[in-house]
Backbone as a ProteinNet text record, in pm:
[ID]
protein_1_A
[PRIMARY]
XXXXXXXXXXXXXXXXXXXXXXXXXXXXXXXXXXXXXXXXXXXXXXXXXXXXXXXXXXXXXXXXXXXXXXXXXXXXXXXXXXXXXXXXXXXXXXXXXXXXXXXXXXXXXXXXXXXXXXXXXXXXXXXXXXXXXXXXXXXXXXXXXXXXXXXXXXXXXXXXXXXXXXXXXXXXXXXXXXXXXXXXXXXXXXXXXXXXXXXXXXXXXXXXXXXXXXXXXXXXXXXXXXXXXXXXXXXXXXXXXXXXXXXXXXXXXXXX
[TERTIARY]
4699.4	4770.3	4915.1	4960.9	5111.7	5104.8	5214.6	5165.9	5246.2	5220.1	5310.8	5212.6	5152	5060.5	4989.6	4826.4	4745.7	4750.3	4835	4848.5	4857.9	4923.9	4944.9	4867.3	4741.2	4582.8	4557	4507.9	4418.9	4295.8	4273.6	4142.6	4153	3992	3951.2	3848.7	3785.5	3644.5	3632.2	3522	3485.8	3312.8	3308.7	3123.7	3082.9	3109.8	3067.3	2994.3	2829.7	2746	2634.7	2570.9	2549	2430.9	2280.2	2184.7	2088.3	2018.4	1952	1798.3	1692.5	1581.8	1547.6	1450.2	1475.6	1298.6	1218.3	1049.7	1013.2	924.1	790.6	661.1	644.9	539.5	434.4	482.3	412.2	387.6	440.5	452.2	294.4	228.8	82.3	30.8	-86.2	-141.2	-227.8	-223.5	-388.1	-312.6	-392.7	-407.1	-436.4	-547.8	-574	-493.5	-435.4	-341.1	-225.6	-144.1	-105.4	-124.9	-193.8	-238.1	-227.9	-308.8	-305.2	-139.9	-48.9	55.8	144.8	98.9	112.4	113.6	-40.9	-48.1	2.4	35.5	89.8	221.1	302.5	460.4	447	334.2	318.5	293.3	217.5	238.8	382.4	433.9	594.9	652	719.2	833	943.8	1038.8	1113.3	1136	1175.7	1213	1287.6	1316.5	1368.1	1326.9	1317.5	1268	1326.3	1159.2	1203.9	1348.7	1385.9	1504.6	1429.6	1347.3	1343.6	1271.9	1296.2	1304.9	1418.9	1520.1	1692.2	1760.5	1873.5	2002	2128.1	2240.8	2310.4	2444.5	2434.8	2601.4	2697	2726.2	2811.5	2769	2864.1	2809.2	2896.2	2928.9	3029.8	3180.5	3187.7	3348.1	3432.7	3523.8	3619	3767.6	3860	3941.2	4019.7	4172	4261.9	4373.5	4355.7	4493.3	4586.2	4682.5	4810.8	4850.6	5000.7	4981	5150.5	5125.6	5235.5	5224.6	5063.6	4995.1	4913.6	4945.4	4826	4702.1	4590	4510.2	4420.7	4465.3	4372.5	4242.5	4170.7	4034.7	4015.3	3937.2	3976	3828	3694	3588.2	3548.1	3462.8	3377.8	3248.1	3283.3	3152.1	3010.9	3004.6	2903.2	2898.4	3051.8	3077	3139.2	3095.2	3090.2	3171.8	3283.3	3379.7	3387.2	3276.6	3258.2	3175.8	3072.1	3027.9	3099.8	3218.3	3274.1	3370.6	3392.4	3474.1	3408.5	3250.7	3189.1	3130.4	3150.4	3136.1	3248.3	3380	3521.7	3514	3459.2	3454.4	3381.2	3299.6	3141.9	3048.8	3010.2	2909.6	2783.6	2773.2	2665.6	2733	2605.6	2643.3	2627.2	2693.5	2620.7	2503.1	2494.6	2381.5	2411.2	2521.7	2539.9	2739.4	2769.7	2946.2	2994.4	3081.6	3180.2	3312.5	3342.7	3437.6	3528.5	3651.8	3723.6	3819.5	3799.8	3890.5	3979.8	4124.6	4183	4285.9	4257.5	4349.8	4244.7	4291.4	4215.4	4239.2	4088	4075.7	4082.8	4133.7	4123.3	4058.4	3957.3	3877.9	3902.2	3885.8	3847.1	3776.4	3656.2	3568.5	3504.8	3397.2	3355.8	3407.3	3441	3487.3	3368.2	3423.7	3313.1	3277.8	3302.3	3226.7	3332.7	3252.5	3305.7	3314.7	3284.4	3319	3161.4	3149.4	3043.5	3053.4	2974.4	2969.7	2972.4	2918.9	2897.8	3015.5	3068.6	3209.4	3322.2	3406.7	3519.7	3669.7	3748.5	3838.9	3902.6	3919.3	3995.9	3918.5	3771.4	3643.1	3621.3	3706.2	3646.2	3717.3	3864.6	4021.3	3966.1	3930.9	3898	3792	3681.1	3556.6	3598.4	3665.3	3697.3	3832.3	3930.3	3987	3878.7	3826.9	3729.7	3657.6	3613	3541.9	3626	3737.1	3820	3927.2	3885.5	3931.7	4035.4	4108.6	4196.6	4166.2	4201.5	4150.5	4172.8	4125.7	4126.6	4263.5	4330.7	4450.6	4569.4	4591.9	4654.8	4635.3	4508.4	4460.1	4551	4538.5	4574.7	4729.1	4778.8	4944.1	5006.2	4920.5	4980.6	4886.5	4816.9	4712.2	4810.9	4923.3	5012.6	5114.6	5077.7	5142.7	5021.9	4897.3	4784.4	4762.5	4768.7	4769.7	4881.4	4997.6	5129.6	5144.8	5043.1	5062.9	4919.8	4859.4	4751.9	4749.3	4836.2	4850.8	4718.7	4624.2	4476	4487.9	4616.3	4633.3	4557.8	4547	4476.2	4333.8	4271.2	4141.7	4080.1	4184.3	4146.3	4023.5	4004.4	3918.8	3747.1	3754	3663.8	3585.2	3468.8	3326.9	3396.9	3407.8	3462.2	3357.1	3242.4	3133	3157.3	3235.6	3328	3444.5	3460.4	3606.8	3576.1	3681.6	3656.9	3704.6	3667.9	3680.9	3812.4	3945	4038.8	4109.4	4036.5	4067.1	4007.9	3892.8	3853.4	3943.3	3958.7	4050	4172.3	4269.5	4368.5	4353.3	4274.8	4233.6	4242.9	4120.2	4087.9	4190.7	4238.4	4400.5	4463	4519.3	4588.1	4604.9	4443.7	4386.1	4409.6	4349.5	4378.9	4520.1	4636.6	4824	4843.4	4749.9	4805.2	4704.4	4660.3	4603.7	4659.9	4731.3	4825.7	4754	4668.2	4590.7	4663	4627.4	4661.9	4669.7	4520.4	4457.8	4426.7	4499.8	4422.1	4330.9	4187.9	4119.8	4087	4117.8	4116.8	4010.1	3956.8	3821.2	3846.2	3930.5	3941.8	3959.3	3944.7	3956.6	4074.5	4179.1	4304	4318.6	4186.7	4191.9	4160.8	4107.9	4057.3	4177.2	4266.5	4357.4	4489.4	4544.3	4617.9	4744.3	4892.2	4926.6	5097.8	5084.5	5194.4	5134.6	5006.8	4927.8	4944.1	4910.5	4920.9	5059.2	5156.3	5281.5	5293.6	5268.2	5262.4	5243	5066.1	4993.7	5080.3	5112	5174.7	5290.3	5344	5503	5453.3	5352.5	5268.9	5236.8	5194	5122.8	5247.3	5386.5	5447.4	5565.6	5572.2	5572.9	5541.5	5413.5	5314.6	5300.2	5306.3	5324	5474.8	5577.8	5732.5	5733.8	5669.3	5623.2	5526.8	5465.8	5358	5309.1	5259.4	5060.1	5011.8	4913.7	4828.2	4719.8	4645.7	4598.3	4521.6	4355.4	4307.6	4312.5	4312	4269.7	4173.7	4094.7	4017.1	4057.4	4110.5	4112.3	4141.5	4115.6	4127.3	4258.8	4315.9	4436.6	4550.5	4571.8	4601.4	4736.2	4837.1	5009.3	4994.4	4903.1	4949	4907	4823.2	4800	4930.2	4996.2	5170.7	5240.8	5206.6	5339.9	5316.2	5159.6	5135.7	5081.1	5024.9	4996.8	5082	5025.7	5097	5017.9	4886.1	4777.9	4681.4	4619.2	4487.5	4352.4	4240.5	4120.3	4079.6	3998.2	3909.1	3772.6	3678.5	3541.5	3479.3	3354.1	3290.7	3185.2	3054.9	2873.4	2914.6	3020.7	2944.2	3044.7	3115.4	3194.2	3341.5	3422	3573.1	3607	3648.1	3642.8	3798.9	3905.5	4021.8	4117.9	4194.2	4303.3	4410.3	4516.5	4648.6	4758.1	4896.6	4986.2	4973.4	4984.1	4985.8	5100.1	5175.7	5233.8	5191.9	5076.8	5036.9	4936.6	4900.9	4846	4721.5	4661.6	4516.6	4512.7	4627.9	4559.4	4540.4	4629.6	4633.2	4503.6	4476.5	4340.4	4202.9	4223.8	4101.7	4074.4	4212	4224.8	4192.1	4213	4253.1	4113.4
-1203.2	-1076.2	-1090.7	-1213.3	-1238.4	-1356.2	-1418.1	-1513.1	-1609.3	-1654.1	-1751.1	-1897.8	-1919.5	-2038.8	-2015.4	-2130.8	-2117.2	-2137.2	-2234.8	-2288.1	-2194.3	-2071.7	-1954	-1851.4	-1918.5	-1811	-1864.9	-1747.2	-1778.4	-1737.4	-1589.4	-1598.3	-1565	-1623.7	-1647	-1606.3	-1454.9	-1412.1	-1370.5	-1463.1	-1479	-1420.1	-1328.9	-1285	-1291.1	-1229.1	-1185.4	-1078.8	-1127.4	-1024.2	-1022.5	-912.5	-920	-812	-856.3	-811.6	-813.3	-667.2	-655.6	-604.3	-667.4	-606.4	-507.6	-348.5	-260.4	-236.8	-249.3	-247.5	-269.5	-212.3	-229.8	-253.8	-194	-137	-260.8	-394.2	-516.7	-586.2	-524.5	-616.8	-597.2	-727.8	-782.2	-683.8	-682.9	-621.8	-707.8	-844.6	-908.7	-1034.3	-1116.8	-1270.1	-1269.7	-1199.9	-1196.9	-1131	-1066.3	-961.6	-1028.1	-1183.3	-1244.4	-1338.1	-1358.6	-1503	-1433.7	-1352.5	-1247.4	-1272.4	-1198.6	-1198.8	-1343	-1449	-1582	-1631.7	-1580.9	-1609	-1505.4	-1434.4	-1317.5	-1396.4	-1439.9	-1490.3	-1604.8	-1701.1	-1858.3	-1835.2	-1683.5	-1663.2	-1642.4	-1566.8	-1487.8	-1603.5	-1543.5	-1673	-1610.9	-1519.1	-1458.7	-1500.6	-1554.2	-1560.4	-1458.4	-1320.9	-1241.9	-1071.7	-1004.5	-909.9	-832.3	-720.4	-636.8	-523.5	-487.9	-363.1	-288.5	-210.7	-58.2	-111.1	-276.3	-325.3	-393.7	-355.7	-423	-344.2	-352.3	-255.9	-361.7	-354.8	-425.5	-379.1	-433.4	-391.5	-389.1	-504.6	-538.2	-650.7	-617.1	-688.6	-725.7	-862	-937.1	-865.3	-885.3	-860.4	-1004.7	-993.6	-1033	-1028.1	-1088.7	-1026.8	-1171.8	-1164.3	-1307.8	-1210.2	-1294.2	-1251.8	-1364.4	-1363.9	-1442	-1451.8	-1568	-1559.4	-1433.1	-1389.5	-1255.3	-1147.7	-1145	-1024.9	-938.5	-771.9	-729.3	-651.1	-665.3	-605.7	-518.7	-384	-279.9	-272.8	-230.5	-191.3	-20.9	69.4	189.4	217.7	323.9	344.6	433.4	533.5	590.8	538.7	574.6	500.6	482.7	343	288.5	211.4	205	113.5	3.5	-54.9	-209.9	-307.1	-215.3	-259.7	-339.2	-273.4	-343.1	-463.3	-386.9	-580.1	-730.5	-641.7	-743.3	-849.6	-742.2	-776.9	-893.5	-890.5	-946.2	-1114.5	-1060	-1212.1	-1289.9	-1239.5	-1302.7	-1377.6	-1276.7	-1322.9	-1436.6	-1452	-1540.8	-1498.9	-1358.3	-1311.3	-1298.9	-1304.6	-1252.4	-1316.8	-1412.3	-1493.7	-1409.9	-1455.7	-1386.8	-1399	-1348.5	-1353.6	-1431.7	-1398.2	-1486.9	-1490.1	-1527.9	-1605.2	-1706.1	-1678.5	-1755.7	-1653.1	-1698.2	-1656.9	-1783.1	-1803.1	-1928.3	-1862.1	-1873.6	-1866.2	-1973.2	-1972.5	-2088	-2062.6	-2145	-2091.4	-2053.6	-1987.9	-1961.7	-1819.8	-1750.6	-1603.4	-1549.8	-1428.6	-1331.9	-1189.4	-1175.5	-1052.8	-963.3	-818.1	-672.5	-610	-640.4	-521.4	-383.5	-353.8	-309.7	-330	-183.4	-199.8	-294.1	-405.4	-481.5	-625.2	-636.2	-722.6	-838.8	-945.9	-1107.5	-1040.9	-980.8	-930.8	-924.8	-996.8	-985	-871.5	-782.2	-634.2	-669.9	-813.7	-809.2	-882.4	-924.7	-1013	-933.3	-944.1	-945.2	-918.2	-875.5	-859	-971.9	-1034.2	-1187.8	-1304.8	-1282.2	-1353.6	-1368.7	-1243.2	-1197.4	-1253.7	-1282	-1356.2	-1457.5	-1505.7	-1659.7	-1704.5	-1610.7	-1597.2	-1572.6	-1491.3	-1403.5	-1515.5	-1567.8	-1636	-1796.8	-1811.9	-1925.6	-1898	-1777.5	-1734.3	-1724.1	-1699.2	-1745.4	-1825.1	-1970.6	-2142.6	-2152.9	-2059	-2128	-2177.2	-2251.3	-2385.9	-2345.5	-2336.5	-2321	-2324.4	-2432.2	-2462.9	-2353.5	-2337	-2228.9	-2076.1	-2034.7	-1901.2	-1934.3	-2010.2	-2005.1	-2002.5	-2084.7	-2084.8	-1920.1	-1888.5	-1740.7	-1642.2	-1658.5	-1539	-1436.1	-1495.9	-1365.2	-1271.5	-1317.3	-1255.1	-1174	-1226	-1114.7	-1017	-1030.3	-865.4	-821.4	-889.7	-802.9	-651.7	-761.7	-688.2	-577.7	-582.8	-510.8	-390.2	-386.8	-297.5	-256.2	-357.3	-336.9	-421	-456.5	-576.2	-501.2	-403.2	-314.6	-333.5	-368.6	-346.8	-497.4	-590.8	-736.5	-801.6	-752.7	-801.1	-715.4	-662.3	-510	-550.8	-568.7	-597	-481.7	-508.9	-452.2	-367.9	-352	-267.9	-109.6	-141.5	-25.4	49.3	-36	20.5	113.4	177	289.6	205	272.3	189.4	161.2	252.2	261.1	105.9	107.3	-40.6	-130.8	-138	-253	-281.7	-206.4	-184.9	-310.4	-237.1	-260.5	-433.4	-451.4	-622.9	-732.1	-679.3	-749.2	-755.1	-672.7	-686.3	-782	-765.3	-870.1	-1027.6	-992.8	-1168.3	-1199.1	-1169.2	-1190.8	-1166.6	-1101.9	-1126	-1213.6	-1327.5	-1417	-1568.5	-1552.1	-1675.7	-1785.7	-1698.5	-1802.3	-1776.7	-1681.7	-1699	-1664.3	-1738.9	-1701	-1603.7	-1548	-1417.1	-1302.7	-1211.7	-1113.3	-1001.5	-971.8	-845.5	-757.2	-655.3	-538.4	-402.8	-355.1	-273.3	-145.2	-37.4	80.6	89.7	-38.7	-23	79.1	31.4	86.4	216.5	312	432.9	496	378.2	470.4	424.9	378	345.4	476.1	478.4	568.3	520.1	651.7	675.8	562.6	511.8	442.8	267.9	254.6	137	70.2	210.8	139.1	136.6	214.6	145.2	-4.1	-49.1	-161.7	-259.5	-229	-305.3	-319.2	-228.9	-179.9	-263.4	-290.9	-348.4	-538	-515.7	-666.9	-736.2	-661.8	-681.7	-709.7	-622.6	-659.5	-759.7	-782	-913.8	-1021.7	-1000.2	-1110.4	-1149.3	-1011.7	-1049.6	-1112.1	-1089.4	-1117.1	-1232	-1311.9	-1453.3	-1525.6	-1475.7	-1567.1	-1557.4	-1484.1	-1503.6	-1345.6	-1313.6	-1239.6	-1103.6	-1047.8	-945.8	-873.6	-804.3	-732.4	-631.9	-531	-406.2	-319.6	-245	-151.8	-9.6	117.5	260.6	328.2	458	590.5	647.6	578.6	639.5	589.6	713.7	638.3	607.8	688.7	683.7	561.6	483.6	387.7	296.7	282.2	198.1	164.4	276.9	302.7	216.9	201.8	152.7	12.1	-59.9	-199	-264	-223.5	-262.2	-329.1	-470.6	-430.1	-457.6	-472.1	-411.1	-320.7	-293.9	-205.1	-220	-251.3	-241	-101.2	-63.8	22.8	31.8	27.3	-34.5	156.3	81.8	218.6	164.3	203.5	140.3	2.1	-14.8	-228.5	-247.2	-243.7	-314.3	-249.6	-354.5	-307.5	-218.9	-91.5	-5.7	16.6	-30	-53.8	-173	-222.1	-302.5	-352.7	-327.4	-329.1	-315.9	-349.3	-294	-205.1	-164.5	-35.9	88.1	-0.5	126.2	200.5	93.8	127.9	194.3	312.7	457	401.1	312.3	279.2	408.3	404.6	497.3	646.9	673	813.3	821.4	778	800.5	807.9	703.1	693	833	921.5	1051.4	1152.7	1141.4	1242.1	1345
-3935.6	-3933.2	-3978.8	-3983.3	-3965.6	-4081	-4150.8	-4250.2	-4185.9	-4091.4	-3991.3	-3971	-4043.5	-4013.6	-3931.6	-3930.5	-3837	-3710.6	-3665.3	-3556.1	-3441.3	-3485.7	-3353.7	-3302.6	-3380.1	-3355.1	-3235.6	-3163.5	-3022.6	-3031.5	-3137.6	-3158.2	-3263.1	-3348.8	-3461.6	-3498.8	-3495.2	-3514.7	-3645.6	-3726.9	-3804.6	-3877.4	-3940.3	-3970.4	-3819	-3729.5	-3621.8	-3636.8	-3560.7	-3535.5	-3452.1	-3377.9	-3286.9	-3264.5	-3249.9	-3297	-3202.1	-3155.7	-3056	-3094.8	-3049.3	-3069.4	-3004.8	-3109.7	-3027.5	-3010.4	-3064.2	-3068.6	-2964.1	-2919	-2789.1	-2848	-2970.7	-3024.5	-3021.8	-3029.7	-3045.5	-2930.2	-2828.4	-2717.4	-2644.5	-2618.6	-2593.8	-2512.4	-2489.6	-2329.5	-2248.4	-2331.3	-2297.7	-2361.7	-2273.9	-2361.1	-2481.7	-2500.9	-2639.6	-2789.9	-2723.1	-2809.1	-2837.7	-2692.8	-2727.9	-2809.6	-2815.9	-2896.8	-3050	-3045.6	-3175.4	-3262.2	-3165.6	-3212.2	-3219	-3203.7	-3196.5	-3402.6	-3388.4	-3504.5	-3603.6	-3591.4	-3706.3	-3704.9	-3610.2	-3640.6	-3712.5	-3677.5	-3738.1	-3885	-3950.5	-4078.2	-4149.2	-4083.7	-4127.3	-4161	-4276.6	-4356.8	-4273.9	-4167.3	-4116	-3982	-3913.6	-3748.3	-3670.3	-3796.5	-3771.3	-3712.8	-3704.4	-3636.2	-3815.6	-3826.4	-3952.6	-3868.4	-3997.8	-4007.8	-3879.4	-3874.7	-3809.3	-3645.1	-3659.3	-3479.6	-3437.4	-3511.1	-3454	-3467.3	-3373.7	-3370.3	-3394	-3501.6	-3477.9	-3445.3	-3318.1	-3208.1	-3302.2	-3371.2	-3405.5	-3577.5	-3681.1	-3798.3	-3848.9	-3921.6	-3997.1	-3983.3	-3854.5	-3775.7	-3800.9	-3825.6	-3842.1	-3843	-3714.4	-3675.5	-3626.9	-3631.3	-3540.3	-3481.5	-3390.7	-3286.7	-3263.8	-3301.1	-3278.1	-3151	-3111.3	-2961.2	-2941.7	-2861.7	-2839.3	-2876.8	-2987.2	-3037.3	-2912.4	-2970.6	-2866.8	-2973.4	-2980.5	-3045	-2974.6	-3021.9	-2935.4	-3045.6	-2950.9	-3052.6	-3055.3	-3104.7	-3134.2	-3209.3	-3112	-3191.4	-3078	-3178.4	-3071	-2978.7	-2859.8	-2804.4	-2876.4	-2848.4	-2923.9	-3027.5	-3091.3	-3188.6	-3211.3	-3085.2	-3068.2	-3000.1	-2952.4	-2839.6	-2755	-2690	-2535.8	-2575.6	-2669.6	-2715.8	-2733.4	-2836.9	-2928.7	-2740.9	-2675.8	-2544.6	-2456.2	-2462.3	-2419.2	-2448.3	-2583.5	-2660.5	-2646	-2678.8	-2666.3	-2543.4	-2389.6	-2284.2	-2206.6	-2323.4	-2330.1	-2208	-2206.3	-2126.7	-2235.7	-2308.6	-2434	-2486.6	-2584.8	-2727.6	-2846.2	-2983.7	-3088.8	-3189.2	-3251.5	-3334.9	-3477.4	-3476.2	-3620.4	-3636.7	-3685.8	-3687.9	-3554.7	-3552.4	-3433.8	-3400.5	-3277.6	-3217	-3181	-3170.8	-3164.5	-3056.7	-2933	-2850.6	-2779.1	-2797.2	-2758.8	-2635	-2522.5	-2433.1	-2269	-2197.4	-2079.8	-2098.4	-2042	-2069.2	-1948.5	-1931.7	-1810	-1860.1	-1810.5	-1880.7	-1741.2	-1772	-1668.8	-1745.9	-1748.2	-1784.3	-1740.1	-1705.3	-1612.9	-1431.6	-1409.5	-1300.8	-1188.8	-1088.3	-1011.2	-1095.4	-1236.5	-1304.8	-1238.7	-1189.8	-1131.6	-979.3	-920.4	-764.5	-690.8	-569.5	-522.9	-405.2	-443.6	-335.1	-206	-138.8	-12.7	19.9	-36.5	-44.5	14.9	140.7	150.3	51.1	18	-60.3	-59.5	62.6	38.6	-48.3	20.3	-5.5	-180.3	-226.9	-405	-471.3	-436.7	-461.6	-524.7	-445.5	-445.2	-541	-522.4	-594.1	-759.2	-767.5	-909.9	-977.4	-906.1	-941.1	-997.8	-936.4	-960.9	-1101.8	-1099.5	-1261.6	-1336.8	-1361.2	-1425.4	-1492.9	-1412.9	-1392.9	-1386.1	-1237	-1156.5	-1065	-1068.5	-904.2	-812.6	-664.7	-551	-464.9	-515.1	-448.7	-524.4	-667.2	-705.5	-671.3	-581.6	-558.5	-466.3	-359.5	-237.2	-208.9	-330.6	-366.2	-396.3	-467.5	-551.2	-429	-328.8	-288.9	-240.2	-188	-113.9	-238.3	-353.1	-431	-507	-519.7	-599.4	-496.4	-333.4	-223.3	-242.3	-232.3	-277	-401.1	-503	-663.9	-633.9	-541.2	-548.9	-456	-386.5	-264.6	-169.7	-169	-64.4	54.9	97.8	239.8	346.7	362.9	447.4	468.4	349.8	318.3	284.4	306.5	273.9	308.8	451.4	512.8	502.7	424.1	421.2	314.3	347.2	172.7	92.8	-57.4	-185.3	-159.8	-120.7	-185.5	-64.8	-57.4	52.5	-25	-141.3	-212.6	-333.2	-325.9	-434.5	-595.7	-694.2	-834.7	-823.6	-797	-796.7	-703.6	-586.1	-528.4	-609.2	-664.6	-735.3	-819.6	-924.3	-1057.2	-1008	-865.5	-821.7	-779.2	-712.1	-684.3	-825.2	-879.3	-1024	-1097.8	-1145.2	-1258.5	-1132.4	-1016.9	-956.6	-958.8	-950.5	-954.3	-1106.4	-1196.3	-1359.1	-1378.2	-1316.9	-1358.5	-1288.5	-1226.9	-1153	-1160.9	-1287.5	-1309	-1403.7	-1457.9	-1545.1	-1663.8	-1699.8	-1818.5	-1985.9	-2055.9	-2237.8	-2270.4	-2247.7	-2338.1	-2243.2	-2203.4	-2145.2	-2189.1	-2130.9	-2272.7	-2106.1	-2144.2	-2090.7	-2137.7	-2075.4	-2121.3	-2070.9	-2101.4	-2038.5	-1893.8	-1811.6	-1675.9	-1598.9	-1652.3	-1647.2	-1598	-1692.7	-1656.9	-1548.9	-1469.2	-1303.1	-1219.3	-1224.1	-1146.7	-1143.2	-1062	-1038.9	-1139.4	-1143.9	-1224.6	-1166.7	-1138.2	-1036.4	-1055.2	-1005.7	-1077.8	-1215.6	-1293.2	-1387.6	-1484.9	-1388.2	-1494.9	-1447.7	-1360.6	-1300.5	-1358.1	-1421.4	-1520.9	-1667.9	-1687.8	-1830.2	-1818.9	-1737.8	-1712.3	-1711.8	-1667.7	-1656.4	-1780.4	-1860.1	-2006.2	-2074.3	-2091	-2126.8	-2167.1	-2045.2	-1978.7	-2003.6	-2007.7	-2072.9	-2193.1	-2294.8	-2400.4	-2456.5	-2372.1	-2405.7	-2413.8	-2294.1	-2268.1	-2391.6	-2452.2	-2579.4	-2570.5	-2471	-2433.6	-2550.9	-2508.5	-2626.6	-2553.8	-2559.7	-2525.6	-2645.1	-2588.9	-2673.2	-2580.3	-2600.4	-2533.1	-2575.5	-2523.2	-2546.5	-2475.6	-2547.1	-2501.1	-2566	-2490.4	-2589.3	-2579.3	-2467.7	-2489	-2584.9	-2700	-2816.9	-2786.2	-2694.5	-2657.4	-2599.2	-2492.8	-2435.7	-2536.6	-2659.8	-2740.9	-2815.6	-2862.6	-2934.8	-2878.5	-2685.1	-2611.4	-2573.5	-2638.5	-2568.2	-2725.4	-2813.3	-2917.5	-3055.3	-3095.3	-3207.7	-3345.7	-3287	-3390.5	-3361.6	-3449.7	-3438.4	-3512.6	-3458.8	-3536.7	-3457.6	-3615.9	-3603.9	-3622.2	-3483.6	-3569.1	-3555.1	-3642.8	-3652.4	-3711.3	-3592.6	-3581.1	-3610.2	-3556.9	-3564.5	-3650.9	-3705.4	-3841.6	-3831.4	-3874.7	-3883	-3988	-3962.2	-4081.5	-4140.7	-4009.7	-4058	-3949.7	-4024.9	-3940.2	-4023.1	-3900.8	-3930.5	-3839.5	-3848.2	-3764.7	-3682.4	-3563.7	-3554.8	-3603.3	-3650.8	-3769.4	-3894.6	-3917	-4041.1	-4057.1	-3965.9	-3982.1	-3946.5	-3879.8	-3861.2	-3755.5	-3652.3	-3565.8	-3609.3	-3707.2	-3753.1	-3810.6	-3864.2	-4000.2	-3888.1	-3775.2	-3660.2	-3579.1	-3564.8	-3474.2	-3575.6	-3700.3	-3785.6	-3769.5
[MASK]
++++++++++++++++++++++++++++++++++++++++++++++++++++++++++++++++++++++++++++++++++++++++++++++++++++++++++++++++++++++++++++++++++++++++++++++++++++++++++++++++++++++++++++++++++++++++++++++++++++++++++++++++++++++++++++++++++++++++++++++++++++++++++++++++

C-alpha cells in the first residue's frame, strides 16, 4: 500500500480464495449408492466439485497491511468479510492462496466467539486470554486492568451466558486491549456496545495504531471508518472491487 519496503507487512494475502460446496443432490442413501459414487469420482480427472455445486466466499483476494495501517473492509452482506476475517484469524482455512500473518492476533468477531457460556466472567479472562497466546501469568498481571477497562466488576463472578451482547462486547475488547497483541481485526462488534464504550474502544485503536501495531476492521459505519482508517477495500461477491487510501474515494464510489 505504501512503497516503504517489505519488511513492514504484517499481512500478506495473496490469490486468496475460499470455496464452499453447495450440492445435496449426490449425497448416498445406501451403501450401494455409496460405493456407486466412489466410482464415478475414481473416473473424474477433477477433485473438484463442478461450477453449479460451489459457492465461492471469497476469490483471488489480495490485500497487505502495513504495521500502523488500519484496513477497513467495506461490502454488502455477503461479500466476503466475515470470511476473509476468519481466515486471517485461522478459524477456517482456504481453498486456494495464502494469508501471511506476522505478529500475534487479537480477533472480536461474533459477539461470544472464544467465551464459554457456562464460564464465569473472571473464568472467560483467563480462558479468552489463553486463545489468544497470552500466558497465564500476564492475564493475571494485567486482570485488574481488563475489569477496570470493561466496567462488568459487578458481574465478574456471574456465567457470561447471563450477559447481555453489550457485556460480552464490553469483556472481549478488554481482554484483546490487553494482550499486547500486533494485529487487531474487529468484526462490527463495536456496534452493540453502548455509545460511551465505544469512544473508549475508538480511543484504544488509536492508540494502538500511534504505537505500530495495525488493525483490519469490518463496518458499515462509514464516519467511524473516516475516523480509524487509513485504507479501504471494497469487496463485492468475493473479490476486491476497489482499494486504496481512504482518501481516495474508495468509500465514496462504495456508498454512491
Amino acid at each position: 500500500m505504501t512503497p516503504t519496503g517489505m519488511s513492514d507487512i504484517v499481512i500478506d494475502i495473496e490469490d486468496l480464495g475460499k470455496r464452499y460446496a453447495l450440492s445435496r443432490r449426490h449425497r448416498p442413501d445406501s451403501l450401494k449408492s455409496w460405493l456407486r459414487s466412489l466410482v464415478r469420482q475414481a473416473r473424474t480427472t477433477s477433485p473438484h466439485p463442478s461450477a453449479d455445486e460451489e459457492f465461492w466466499a471469497l476469490k483471488n483476494v489480495s490485500l497487505q497491511v502495513r504495521q500502523g495501517e488500519c484496513l477497513a473492509l467495506v461490502g454488502r452482506n455477503g461479500s466476503g468479510k466475515s470470511t476473509l476475517l476468519k481466515i486471517l484469524s485461522r478459524i477456517i482455512p482456504p481453498s486456494q492462496g495464502r494469508a501471511r500473518v506476522r505478529g500475534r492476533v487479537a480477533s472480536l468477531l461474533e459477539v461470544g466467539t472464544g467465551f464459554h457460556p457456562e464460564l464465569t466472567g473472571r473464568e472467560n479472562i483467563y480462558l479468552n486470554g489463553a486463545m489468544l497466546g497470552c500466558p497465564e501469568r500476564d492475564i493475571r498481571r494485567r486482570f485488574d486492568a481488563i475489569v477496570d477497562f470493561s466496567g462488568v466488576e459487578r458481574f465478574l463472578d456471574t456465567p457470561v451466558k447471563h450477559y447481555s451482547s453489550g457485556m460480552y462486547v464490553r469483556l472481549a475488547y478488554s481482554v484483546a486491549a490487553h494482550v499486547d497483541a500486533d494485529i487487531l481485526i474487529i468484526d462490527e462488534v463495536l456496534a452493540v456496545g453502548d455509545g460511551e464504550f465505544q469512544q473508549k474502544c475508538l480511543s484504544h485503536v488509536g492508540t494502538t495504531l500511534a504505537s505500530g501495531k495495525s488493525a483490519i476492521v469490518v463496518s458499515h459505519d462509514l464516519a467511524l471508518i473516516r475516523l480509524l482508517a487509513s485504507h479501504v477495500a471494497w469487496l463485492r461477491e468475493g473479490r476486491v472491487c476497489e482499494v486504496g487510501p481512504v482518501e481516495s474515494g474508495v468509500l465514496e464510489c462504495y456508498s454512491a
